[in-house]
PDB file of C-alpha atoms and ligand atoms in Angstrom:
ATOM      1  CA  MET A   1       0.005  -0.159   0.196  1.00  0.00           C
ATOM      2  CA  PRO A   2       1.308   3.173  -0.847  1.00  0.00           C
ATOM      3  CA  ALA A   3       1.775   5.717   1.928  1.00  0.00           C
ATOM      4  CA  ALA A   4      -1.231   7.726   2.384  1.00  0.00           C
ATOM      5  CA  LYS A   5      -1.022  11.423   1.586  1.00  0.00           C
ATOM      6  CA  ASP A   6      -3.474  14.563   2.645  1.00  0.00           C
ATOM      7  CA  HIS A   7      -3.823  16.202  -0.676  1.00  0.00           C
ATOM      8  CA  LEU A   8      -3.043  15.442  -4.242  1.00  0.00           C
ATOM      9  CA  ILE A   9      -1.485  18.309  -6.169  1.00  0.00           C
ATOM     10  CA  VAL A  10      -3.050  18.676  -9.455  1.00  0.00           C
ATOM     11  CA  ARG A  11      -1.825  20.984 -12.469  1.00  0.00           C
ATOM     12  CA  ARG A  12      -4.237  22.477 -15.076  1.00  0.00           C
ATOM     13  CA  ILE A  13      -2.618  22.015 -18.622  1.00  0.00           C
ATOM     14  CA  ILE A  14      -4.813  24.892 -20.453  1.00  0.00           C
ATOM     15  CA  ASP A  15      -5.118  24.233 -24.623  1.00  0.00           C
ATOM     16  CA  LEU A  16      -7.658  27.138 -24.636  1.00  0.00           C
ATOM     17  CA  ASP A  17      -9.242  29.607 -22.414  1.00  0.00           C
ATOM     18  CA  ARG A  18     -10.823  30.783 -22.413  1.00  0.00           C
ATOM     19  CA  PHE A  19     -13.530  29.383 -24.499  1.00  0.00           C
ATOM     20  CA  ALA A  20     -17.141  31.050 -24.627  1.00  0.00           C
ATOM     21  CA  LEU A  21     -20.820  29.696 -25.272  1.00  0.00           C
ATOM     22  CA  PRO A  22     -23.640  31.984 -25.032  1.00  0.00           C
ATOM     23  CA  VAL A  23     -25.684  30.261 -22.651  1.00  0.00           C
ATOM     24  CA  ASP A  24     -28.473  29.967 -25.140  1.00  0.00           C
ATOM     25  CA  VAL A  25     -26.107  28.446 -27.109  1.00  0.00           C
ATOM     26  CA  LEU A  26     -24.568  25.681 -24.590  1.00  0.00           C
ATOM     27  CA  PHE A  27     -27.969  25.300 -22.238  1.00  0.00           C
ATOM     28  CA  PRO A  28     -31.001  25.161 -24.860  1.00  0.00           C
ATOM     29  CA  GLY A  29     -33.223  27.438 -23.198  1.00  0.00           C
ATOM     30  CA  ALA A  30     -31.549  28.755 -20.461  1.00  0.00           C
ATOM     31  CA  SER A  31     -31.377  32.380 -19.770  1.00  0.00           C
ATOM     32  CA  LEU A  32     -28.966  35.093 -17.574  1.00  0.00           C
ATOM     33  CA  GLU A  33     -32.043  36.524 -16.942  1.00  0.00           C
ATOM     34  CA  ASN A  34     -33.357  38.001 -13.785  1.00  0.00           C
ATOM     35  CA  PRO A  35     -30.171  36.444 -11.877  1.00  0.00           C
ATOM     36  CA  ASP A  36     -30.336  36.055  -8.139  1.00  0.00           C
ATOM     37  CA  ALA A  37     -26.947  36.973  -6.476  1.00  0.00           C
ATOM     38  CA  ALA A  38     -25.906  33.500  -6.545  1.00  0.00           C
ATOM     39  CA  MET A  39     -25.757  33.606 -10.747  1.00  0.00           C
ATOM     40  CA  LEU A  40     -24.602  37.005  -9.759  1.00  0.00           C
ATOM     41  CA  SER A  41     -21.412  35.530  -7.563  1.00  0.00           C
ATOM     42  CA  LEU A  42     -20.092  33.572 -10.833  1.00  0.00           C
ATOM     43  CA  ALA A  43     -19.497  37.215 -12.889  1.00  0.00           C
ATOM     44  CA  ASP A  44     -15.982  38.153 -14.722  1.00  0.00           C
ATOM     45  CA  ARG A  45     -14.534  33.796 -14.106  1.00  0.00           C
ATOM     46  CA  HIS A  46     -17.288  31.644 -15.367  1.00  0.00           C
ATOM     47  CA  VAL A  47     -20.118  33.844 -16.917  1.00  0.00           C
ATOM     48  CA  ASP A  48     -19.764  36.730 -19.368  1.00  0.00           C
ATOM     49  CA  PHE A  49     -23.261  38.995 -18.224  1.00  0.00           C
ATOM     50  CA  ALA A  50     -22.548  41.843 -20.750  1.00  0.00           C
ATOM     51  CA  THR A  51     -22.642  38.836 -23.119  1.00  0.00           C
ATOM     52  CA  GLY A  52     -24.473  36.725 -22.116  1.00  0.00           C
ATOM     53  CA  GLU A  53     -22.098  33.956 -22.280  1.00  0.00           C
ATOM     54  CA  VAL A  54     -20.529  30.830 -20.484  1.00  0.00           C
ATOM     55  CA  LEU A  55     -17.223  31.588 -19.927  1.00  0.00           C
ATOM     56  CA  LEU A  56     -14.877  28.017 -19.578  1.00  0.00           C
ATOM     57  CA  ALA A  57     -11.502  26.389 -20.296  1.00  0.00           C
ATOM     58  CA  ILE A  58     -10.286  23.044 -22.252  1.00  0.00           C
ATOM     59  CA  GLN A  59      -7.482  22.584 -20.992  1.00  0.00           C
ATOM     60  CA  SER A  60      -5.726  18.690 -18.765  1.00  0.00           C
ATOM     61  CA  HIS A  61      -5.342  18.353 -15.889  1.00  0.00           C
ATOM     62  CA  VAL A  62      -2.568  16.269 -14.978  1.00  0.00           C
ATOM     63  CA  PHE A  63      -0.747  14.476 -11.606  1.00  0.00           C
ATOM     64  CA  ARG A  64       0.239  12.450  -9.581  1.00  0.00           C
ATOM     65  CA  PHE A  65      -0.777   8.672  -7.164  1.00  0.00           C
ATOM     66  CA  ALA A  66      -0.350   5.975  -6.497  1.00  0.00           C
ATOM     67  CA  GLY A  67       3.349   5.642  -8.790  1.00  0.00           C
ATOM     68  CA  LYS A  68       2.129   7.053 -11.731  1.00  0.00           C
ATOM     69  CA  THR A  69       1.165   9.941 -13.074  1.00  0.00           C
ATOM     70  CA  ILE A  70      -2.281  10.880 -14.372  1.00  0.00           C
ATOM     71  CA  LEU A  71      -3.676  13.227 -16.821  1.00  0.00           C
ATOM     72  CA  ILE A  72      -7.365  13.050 -17.523  1.00  0.00           C
ATOM     73  CA  ASP A  73      -8.970  14.523 -21.188  1.00  0.00           C
ATOM     74  CA  THR A  74      -6.246  16.008 -24.087  1.00  0.00           C
ATOM     75  CA  CYS A  75      -8.189  18.926 -25.807  1.00  0.00           C
ATOM     76  CA  VAL A  76      -8.984  19.719 -28.512  1.00  0.00           C
ATOM     77  CA  GLY A  77      -4.596  19.477 -30.224  1.00  0.00           C
ATOM     78  CA  GLU A  78      -3.500  20.636 -33.507  1.00  0.00           C
ATOM     79  CA  HIS A  79      -3.408  20.881 -36.729  1.00  0.00           C
ATOM     80  CA  LYS A  80      -7.113  19.406 -36.647  1.00  0.00           C
ATOM     81  CA  PRO A  81      -9.088  19.853 -39.069  1.00  0.00           C
ATOM     82  CA  ARG A  82     -12.070  21.227 -37.858  1.00  0.00           C
ATOM     83  CA  PRO A  83     -14.425  23.243 -40.630  1.00  0.00           C
ATOM     84  CA  LEU A  84     -17.072  24.388 -38.249  1.00  0.00           C
ATOM     85  CA  ARG A  85     -15.557  25.591 -35.273  1.00  0.00           C
ATOM     86  CA  ALA A  86     -13.019  28.215 -36.416  1.00  0.00           C
ATOM     87  CA  GLU A  87     -11.551  28.188 -32.748  1.00  0.00           C
ATOM     88  CA  TRP A  88     -10.647  24.818 -33.306  1.00  0.00           C
ATOM     89  CA  ASN A  89      -9.659  24.409 -36.795  1.00  0.00           C
ATOM     90  CA  GLU A  90      -5.637  23.902 -37.118  1.00  0.00           C
ATOM     91  CA  ARG A  91      -4.448  25.419 -34.858  1.00  0.00           C
ATOM     92  CA  THR A  92      -1.336  25.345 -34.830  1.00  0.00           C
ATOM     93  CA  GLY A  93       1.260  27.822 -31.841  1.00  0.00           C
ATOM     94  CA  THR A  94      -0.591  27.085 -29.039  1.00  0.00           C
ATOM     95  CA  ARG A  95       0.492  26.448 -25.403  1.00  0.00           C
ATOM     96  CA  TYR A  96      -0.260  22.858 -24.198  1.00  0.00           C
ATOM     97  CA  LEU A  97       3.068  21.345 -24.675  1.00  0.00           C
ATOM     98  CA  ALA A  98       5.277  24.218 -23.472  1.00  0.00           C
ATOM     99  CA  ASN A  99       2.443  24.309 -20.602  1.00  0.00           C
ATOM    100  CA  LEU A 100       2.831  20.329 -19.398  1.00  0.00           C
ATOM    101  CA  ALA A 101       6.603  21.429 -19.415  1.00  0.00           C
ATOM    102  CA  ALA A 102       6.941  23.997 -17.535  1.00  0.00           C
ATOM    103  CA  ALA A 103       3.840  21.772 -14.544  1.00  0.00           C
ATOM    104  CA  GLY A 104       7.040  19.433 -14.721  1.00  0.00           C
ATOM    105  CA  TRP A 105       5.707  16.941 -17.212  1.00  0.00           C
ATOM    106  CA  ALA A 106       7.506  15.785 -21.211  1.00  0.00           C
ATOM    107  CA  PRO A 107       4.076  13.101 -23.584  1.00  0.00           C
ATOM    108  CA  GLU A 108       6.743  10.306 -22.529  1.00  0.00           C
ATOM    109  CA  GLN A 109       5.821  10.616 -18.340  1.00  0.00           C
ATOM    110  CA  ILE A 110       2.309  10.129 -18.906  1.00  0.00           C
ATOM    111  CA  ASP A 111       2.073   6.869 -17.793  1.00  0.00           C
ATOM    112  CA  ILE A 112      -1.965   6.980 -17.817  1.00  0.00           C
ATOM    113  CA  VAL A 113      -4.539   9.278 -20.474  1.00  0.00           C
ATOM    114  CA  MET A 114      -8.409   8.935 -19.356  1.00  0.00           C
ATOM    115  CA  CYS A 115     -10.705  10.171 -20.966  1.00  0.00           C
ATOM    116  CA  THR A 116     -13.655  11.033 -19.291  1.00  0.00           C
ATOM    117  CA  HIS A 117     -16.067  11.398 -22.746  1.00  0.00           C
ATOM    118  CA  LEU A 118     -14.707  11.118 -26.388  1.00  0.00           C
ATOM    119  CA  HIS A 119     -16.497  14.473 -27.957  1.00  0.00           C
ATOM    120  CA  ALA A 120     -13.432  16.114 -29.879  1.00  0.00           C
ATOM    121  CA  ASP A 121     -12.129  18.803 -27.112  1.00  0.00           C
ATOM    122  CA  HIS A 122     -11.179  15.820 -24.772  1.00  0.00           C
ATOM    123  CA  VAL A 123      -9.280  13.913 -27.279  1.00  0.00           C
ATOM    124  CA  GLY A 124      -7.174  16.328 -29.179  1.00  0.00           C
ATOM    125  CA  TRP A 125      -3.864  15.385 -27.585  1.00  0.00           C
ATOM    126  CA  ASN A 126      -4.723  11.744 -28.125  1.00  0.00           C
ATOM    127  CA  THR A 127      -2.052  12.639 -31.067  1.00  0.00           C
ATOM    128  CA  ARG A 128      -0.330  15.314 -33.287  1.00  0.00           C
ATOM    129  CA  LEU A 129       0.957  15.381 -36.529  1.00  0.00           C
ATOM    130  CA  GLN A 130       4.287  13.360 -37.177  1.00  0.00           C
ATOM    131  CA  SER A 131       5.172  13.255 -40.867  1.00  0.00           C
ATOM    132  CA  GLY A 132       1.354  13.943 -42.714  1.00  0.00           C
ATOM    133  CA  ARG A 133       0.437  10.727 -39.633  1.00  0.00           C
ATOM    134  CA  TRP A 134      -1.356  10.967 -36.829  1.00  0.00           C
ATOM    135  CA  VAL A 135       0.697   9.520 -33.629  1.00  0.00           C
ATOM    136  CA  PRO A 136       0.168   9.612 -30.172  1.00  0.00           C
ATOM    137  CA  THR A 137       1.457  12.438 -28.434  1.00  0.00           C
ATOM    138  CA  PHE A 138       1.994  10.290 -24.863  1.00  0.00           C
ATOM    139  CA  SER A 139       3.807   7.954 -26.918  1.00  0.00           C
ATOM    140  CA  ARG A 140       4.762   5.577 -23.112  1.00  0.00           C
ATOM    141  CA  ALA A 141       0.564   5.861 -21.476  1.00  0.00           C
ATOM    142  CA  ARG A 142      -1.883   3.907 -22.179  1.00  0.00           C
ATOM    143  CA  TYR A 143      -5.717   4.718 -22.729  1.00  0.00           C
ATOM    144  CA  ALA A 144      -8.451   4.299 -20.762  1.00  0.00           C
ATOM    145  CA  MET A 145     -11.773   5.755 -22.218  1.00  0.00           C
ATOM    146  CA  SER A 146     -15.369   2.989 -22.536  1.00  0.00           C
ATOM    147  CA  GLN A 147     -15.944   0.680 -24.427  1.00  0.00           C
ATOM    148  CA  ARG A 148     -19.427   2.312 -25.251  1.00  0.00           C
ATOM    149  CA  GLU A 149     -18.553   6.045 -25.888  1.00  0.00           C
ATOM    150  CA  ILE A 150     -15.469   4.211 -28.521  1.00  0.00           C
ATOM    151  CA  ASP A 151     -18.677   2.578 -29.693  1.00  0.00           C
ATOM    152  CA  GLN A 152     -21.642   5.688 -30.092  1.00  0.00           C
ATOM    153  CA  ARG A 153     -17.934   7.233 -31.507  1.00  0.00           C
ATOM    154  CA  ALA A 154     -17.169   4.514 -34.582  1.00  0.00           C
ATOM    155  CA  HIS A 155     -20.704   4.314 -35.076  1.00  0.00           C
ATOM    156  CA  ASP A 156     -20.742   8.113 -35.304  1.00  0.00           C
ATOM    157  CA  ALA A 157     -18.456   8.125 -37.684  1.00  0.00           C
ATOM    158  CA  ALA A 158     -19.152   5.287 -40.013  1.00  0.00           C
ATOM    159  CA  GLN A 159     -22.488   7.918 -40.886  1.00  0.00           C
ATOM    160  CA  SER A 160     -21.345  10.488 -41.459  1.00  0.00           C
ATOM    161  CA  ALA A 161     -17.458  11.451 -41.748  1.00  0.00           C
ATOM    162  CA  THR A 162     -17.628  15.348 -39.694  1.00  0.00           C
ATOM    163  CA  ALA A 163     -19.837  13.738 -37.053  1.00  0.00           C
ATOM    164  CA  ASN A 164     -18.074  15.199 -33.680  1.00  0.00           C
ATOM    165  CA  HIS A 165     -16.069  16.959 -36.162  1.00  0.00           C
ATOM    166  CA  GLY A 166     -13.958  13.692 -37.148  1.00  0.00           C
ATOM    167  CA  SER A 167     -12.049  13.621 -34.028  1.00  0.00           C
ATOM    168  CA  TYR A 168     -12.925   9.850 -33.849  1.00  0.00           C
ATOM    169  CA  GLN A 169     -11.236   9.300 -37.051  1.00  0.00           C
ATOM    170  CA  ASP A 170      -7.992  11.541 -36.550  1.00  0.00           C
ATOM    171  CA  SER A 171      -7.753  11.770 -32.408  1.00  0.00           C
ATOM    172  CA  VAL A 172      -8.859   8.307 -31.005  1.00  0.00           C
ATOM    173  CA  LEU A 173      -9.045   5.778 -34.389  1.00  0.00           C
ATOM    174  CA  PRO A 174      -4.950   5.655 -33.796  1.00  0.00           C
ATOM    175  CA  ILE A 175      -4.849   5.178 -30.900  1.00  0.00           C
ATOM    176  CA  ILE A 176      -6.698   1.456 -31.167  1.00  0.00           C
ATOM    177  CA  GLU A 177      -4.513   0.818 -33.879  1.00  0.00           C
ATOM    178  CA  ALA A 178      -1.853   1.565 -31.637  1.00  0.00           C
ATOM    179  CA  GLY A 179      -2.841  -0.886 -29.032  1.00  0.00           C
ATOM    180  CA  LEU A 180      -2.526   1.999 -26.352  1.00  0.00           C
ATOM    181  CA  VAL A 181      -5.947   1.844 -25.077  1.00  0.00           C
ATOM    182  CA  GLN A 182      -7.242   0.079 -22.180  1.00  0.00           C
ATOM    183  CA  LEU A 183     -10.495  -0.178 -21.854  1.00  0.00           C
ATOM    184  CA  ALA A 184     -12.456   1.659 -18.112  1.00  0.00           C
ATOM    185  CA  GLY A 185     -15.515   1.063 -16.660  1.00  0.00           C
ATOM    186  CA  PRO A 186     -16.985   1.877 -13.744  1.00  0.00           C
ATOM    187  CA  GLY A 187     -15.704   0.038 -10.509  1.00  0.00           C
ATOM    188  CA  ASP A 188     -11.717  -0.430 -12.366  1.00  0.00           C
ATOM    189  CA  VAL A 189      -8.933   1.015 -10.657  1.00  0.00           C
ATOM    190  CA  LEU A 190      -6.299   2.676 -12.553  1.00  0.00           C
ATOM    191  CA  ALA A 191      -4.302   3.280  -9.810  1.00  0.00           C
ATOM    192  CA  ASP A 192      -4.511   2.077  -6.361  1.00  0.00           C
ATOM    193  CA  GLY A 193      -7.750   4.132  -4.988  1.00  0.00           C
ATOM    194  CA  ALA A 194      -7.599   6.091  -7.497  1.00  0.00           C
ATOM    195  CA  SER A 195     -11.257   4.309  -9.545  1.00  0.00           C
ATOM    196  CA  ILE A 196     -13.328   4.472 -12.762  1.00  0.00           C
ATOM    197  CA  VAL A 197     -16.667   6.206 -11.793  1.00  0.00           C
ATOM    198  CA  ASP A 198     -20.056   5.390 -14.064  1.00  0.00           C
ATOM    199  CA  LEU A 199     -20.720   9.624 -15.670  1.00  0.00           C
ATOM    200  CA  ALA A 200     -22.880   8.684 -18.149  1.00  0.00           C
ATOM    201  CA  GLY A 201     -25.411  11.206 -20.114  1.00  0.00           C
ATOM    202  CA  HIS A 202     -23.119  13.498 -21.583  1.00  0.00           C
ATOM    203  CA  GLY A 203     -22.299  10.716 -23.406  1.00  0.00           C
ATOM    204  CA  PRO A 204     -23.496   8.064 -23.482  1.00  0.00           C
ATOM    205  CA  GLY A 205     -20.176   6.326 -21.387  1.00  0.00           C
ATOM    206  CA  GLN A 206     -19.066   8.914 -19.704  1.00  0.00           C
ATOM    207  CA  ILE A 207     -16.761   7.667 -16.767  1.00  0.00           C
ATOM    208  CA  GLY A 208     -14.678  10.820 -14.051  1.00  0.00           C
ATOM    209  CA  LEU A 209     -12.567   9.264 -11.702  1.00  0.00           C
ATOM    210  CA  GLU A 210     -12.226   9.032  -8.132  1.00  0.00           C
ATOM    211  CA  VAL A 211      -9.737   8.727  -6.221  1.00  0.00           C
ATOM    212  CA  SER A 212      -9.361   8.857  -2.414  1.00  0.00           C
ATOM    213  CA  PHE A 213      -6.711   9.173   0.154  1.00  0.00           C
ATOM    214  CA  GLY A 214      -5.975   9.852   3.639  1.00  0.00           C
ATOM    215  CA  ALA A 215      -8.830  10.399   5.346  1.00  0.00           C
ATOM    216  CA  ARG A 216     -10.001  13.912   3.318  1.00  0.00           C
ATOM    217  CA  PRO A 217     -12.804  13.187   1.574  1.00  0.00           C
ATOM    218  CA  PRO A 218     -12.102  11.724  -2.831  1.00  0.00           C
ATOM    219  CA  VAL A 219     -11.554  14.259  -5.488  1.00  0.00           C
ATOM    220  CA  LEU A 220     -13.425  13.564  -7.939  1.00  0.00           C
ATOM    221  CA  PHE A 221     -13.098  14.708 -11.573  1.00  0.00           C
ATOM    222  CA  CYS A 222     -16.225  14.705 -13.365  1.00  0.00           C
ATOM    223  CA  GLY A 223     -15.944  15.442 -16.957  1.00  0.00           C
ATOM    224  CA  ASP A 224     -19.146  17.420 -19.041  1.00  0.00           C
ATOM    225  CA  ALA A 225     -20.966  16.006 -16.032  1.00  0.00           C
ATOM    226  CA  ILE A 226     -21.150  20.165 -14.490  1.00  0.00           C
ATOM    227  CA  HIS A 227     -19.775  22.377 -17.340  1.00  0.00           C
ATOM    228  CA  SER A 228     -19.993  24.904 -15.151  1.00  0.00           C
ATOM    229  CA  PRO A 229     -20.872  25.639 -11.435  1.00  0.00           C
ATOM    230  CA  LEU A 230     -24.360  27.439 -13.325  1.00  0.00           C
ATOM    231  CA  GLN A 231     -25.105  24.028 -13.788  1.00  0.00           C
ATOM    232  CA  VAL A 232     -24.848  24.033  -9.645  1.00  0.00           C
ATOM    233  CA  LEU A 233     -26.904  26.541  -9.100  1.00  0.00           C
ATOM    234  CA  LYS A 234     -29.666  25.104 -12.172  1.00  0.00           C
ATOM    235  CA  PRO A 235     -28.655  21.546 -12.003  1.00  0.00           C
ATOM    236  CA  ASP A 236     -31.799  20.627 -15.022  1.00  0.00           C
ATOM    237  CA  TRP A 237     -29.489  22.892 -17.821  1.00  0.00           C
ATOM    238  CA  SER A 238     -27.924  20.041 -19.759  1.00  0.00           C
ATOM    239  CA  SER A 239     -26.316  21.132 -22.324  1.00  0.00           C
ATOM    240  CA  LYS A 240     -26.893  20.789 -26.002  1.00  0.00           C
ATOM    241  CA  PHE A 241     -23.703  18.477 -27.261  1.00  0.00           C
ATOM    242  CA  CYS A 242     -25.641  15.470 -23.794  1.00  0.00           C
ATOM    243  CA  PHE A 243     -26.405  12.369 -25.715  1.00  0.00           C
ATOM    244  CA  ASP A 244     -28.458  11.959 -23.199  1.00  0.00           C
ATOM    245  CA  PRO A 245     -29.850  15.817 -21.454  1.00  0.00           C
ATOM    246  CA  ALA A 246     -32.634  14.159 -19.015  1.00  0.00           C
ATOM    247  CA  GLN A 247     -30.405  11.447 -18.073  1.00  0.00           C
ATOM    248  CA  ALA A 248     -26.902  13.761 -18.166  1.00  0.00           C
ATOM    249  CA  ALA A 249     -29.448  16.062 -15.783  1.00  0.00           C
ATOM    250  CA  ARG A 250     -30.027  12.914 -13.538  1.00  0.00           C
ATOM    251  CA  THR A 251     -26.047  12.458 -13.346  1.00  0.00           C
ATOM    252  CA  ARG A 252     -25.222  15.320 -12.235  1.00  0.00           C
ATOM    253  CA  ARG A 253     -27.936  16.349  -9.908  1.00  0.00           C
ATOM    254  CA  LYS A 254     -27.040  12.615  -8.299  1.00  0.00           C
ATOM    255  CA  LEU A 255     -23.403  13.098  -8.048  1.00  0.00           C
ATOM    256  CA  LEU A 256     -24.374  17.221  -6.586  1.00  0.00           C
ATOM    257  CA  GLU A 257     -25.777  15.270  -4.066  1.00  0.00           C
ATOM    258  CA  ARG A 258     -22.984  13.003  -3.031  1.00  0.00           C
ATOM    259  CA  ALA A 259     -20.965  15.705  -3.659  1.00  0.00           C
ATOM    260  CA  ALA A 260     -22.282  18.259  -1.038  1.00  0.00           C
ATOM    261  CA  GLY A 261     -23.582  14.376   1.650  1.00  0.00           C
ATOM    262  CA  GLU A 262     -19.462  13.502   1.437  1.00  0.00           C
ATOM    263  CA  GLY A 263     -17.258  16.771   0.372  1.00  0.00           C
ATOM    264  CA  LEU A 264     -15.868  15.779  -2.349  1.00  0.00           C
ATOM    265  CA  LYS A 265     -13.292  18.342  -4.291  1.00  0.00           C
ATOM    266  CA  LEU A 266     -15.318  18.018  -7.437  1.00  0.00           C
ATOM    267  CA  ILE A 267     -13.159  18.741 -10.678  1.00  0.00           C
ATOM    268  CA  PRO A 268     -14.795  19.818 -14.024  1.00  0.00           C
ATOM    269  CA  GLY A 269     -13.555  19.228 -16.923  1.00  0.00           C
ATOM    270  CA  HIS A 270     -14.577  22.422 -18.339  1.00  0.00           C
ATOM    271  CA  LEU A 271     -14.400  24.978 -15.232  1.00  0.00           C
ATOM    272  CA  ARG A 272     -11.619  28.139 -14.729  1.00  0.00           C
ATOM    273  CA  ALA A 273     -10.746  27.312 -11.436  1.00  0.00           C
ATOM    274  CA  GLU A 274      -8.537  25.045  -9.815  1.00  0.00           C
ATOM    275  CA  ALA A 275     -11.694  23.264  -8.116  1.00  0.00           C
ATOM    276  CA  MET A 276     -15.226  22.528  -6.066  1.00  0.00           C
ATOM    277  CA  ARG A 277     -16.966  22.181  -3.040  1.00  0.00           C
ATOM    278  CA  ILE A 278     -21.011  21.529  -3.522  1.00  0.00           C
ATOM    279  CA  ALA A 279     -23.618  23.408   0.077  1.00  0.00           C
ATOM    280  CA  GLU A 280     -26.687  21.993  -0.636  1.00  0.00           C
ATOM    281  CA  LYS A 281     -29.430  24.441   1.349  1.00  0.00           C
ATOM    282  CA  SER A 282     -33.274  22.818   1.573  1.00  0.00           C
ATOM    283  CA  GLY A 283     -32.299  20.882  -1.316  1.00  0.00           C
ATOM    284  CA  ASN A 284     -31.118  24.231  -3.869  1.00  0.00           C
ATOM    285  CA  PHE A 285     -27.167  23.174  -3.857  1.00  0.00           C
ATOM    286  CA  GLN A 286     -24.537  25.822  -4.105  1.00  0.00           C
ATOM    287  CA  PRO A 287     -21.113  25.619  -5.828  1.00  0.00           C
ATOM    288  CA  VAL A 288     -17.806  26.243  -3.811  1.00  0.00           C
ATOM    289  CA  VAL A 289     -15.133  27.338  -5.381  1.00  0.00           C
ATOM    290  CA  GLU A 290     -11.641  26.296  -4.968  1.00  0.00           C
ATOM    291  CA  GLY A 291      -8.818  28.254  -6.237  1.00  0.00           C
TER     292      GLY A 291
HETATM  293 ZN1   ZN B 301     -16.290  19.118 -22.924  1.00  0.00          ZN
END
């Protein structure tokens, strides 16, 4: 057994920040009109009330735990043709790998890459362009993905070359073909004390990672189960990009109840801060953003 540690040092590796989406585009039917004090407390960092936009970061989270260096979600990446979204299309000169190096890691030092789900903004740096071919960026890593996600994205890609912005073809398939995928489902252990949890809804097989250590409540990397602290205030706001919006809302509510009850530290994929705890008062949730 590794020695129990009483905290986990998690670094955010930025690929694109800020990434802004109009609230009613991200959350169909949602409105920022007549915000209450709790909503206004998210101003500037998480919500731009002047433009009506939700502010997100596209980033990886990386940490060392139980002898493994684990990197969660791989953002948009470079050189990927993404004609339907200008900010993601054929990007070059991002600071992503420099940001990773500044945090202390070379790509070859990553032991485990975990993709919470297989949307284009979570798989991009899985691969990079080398001599005209997509090769694994994290060449020594195993890439943890859920079978349900792979099946869905393979199905979508077979229907349309532009499904999921073409990300299955350039950012997932090369990893499968290189033999680097490690299938991961709820209950599986990625490292001693770090296990997979089911967060299906946003993606049909979305997974999270729960890291337990010492006597503290666990840290839970929860992908896009929560895009923004706005959804802590409005748990029924599922995103336009959710596979099953109703299931996504149920998953989120369950996660929020558990986080409030157990004091979990949540790390949503797109949070423009370090982490978030959840307070509950007479059935209403409040985000307590940290860092
Ligand atoms: Zn996302």
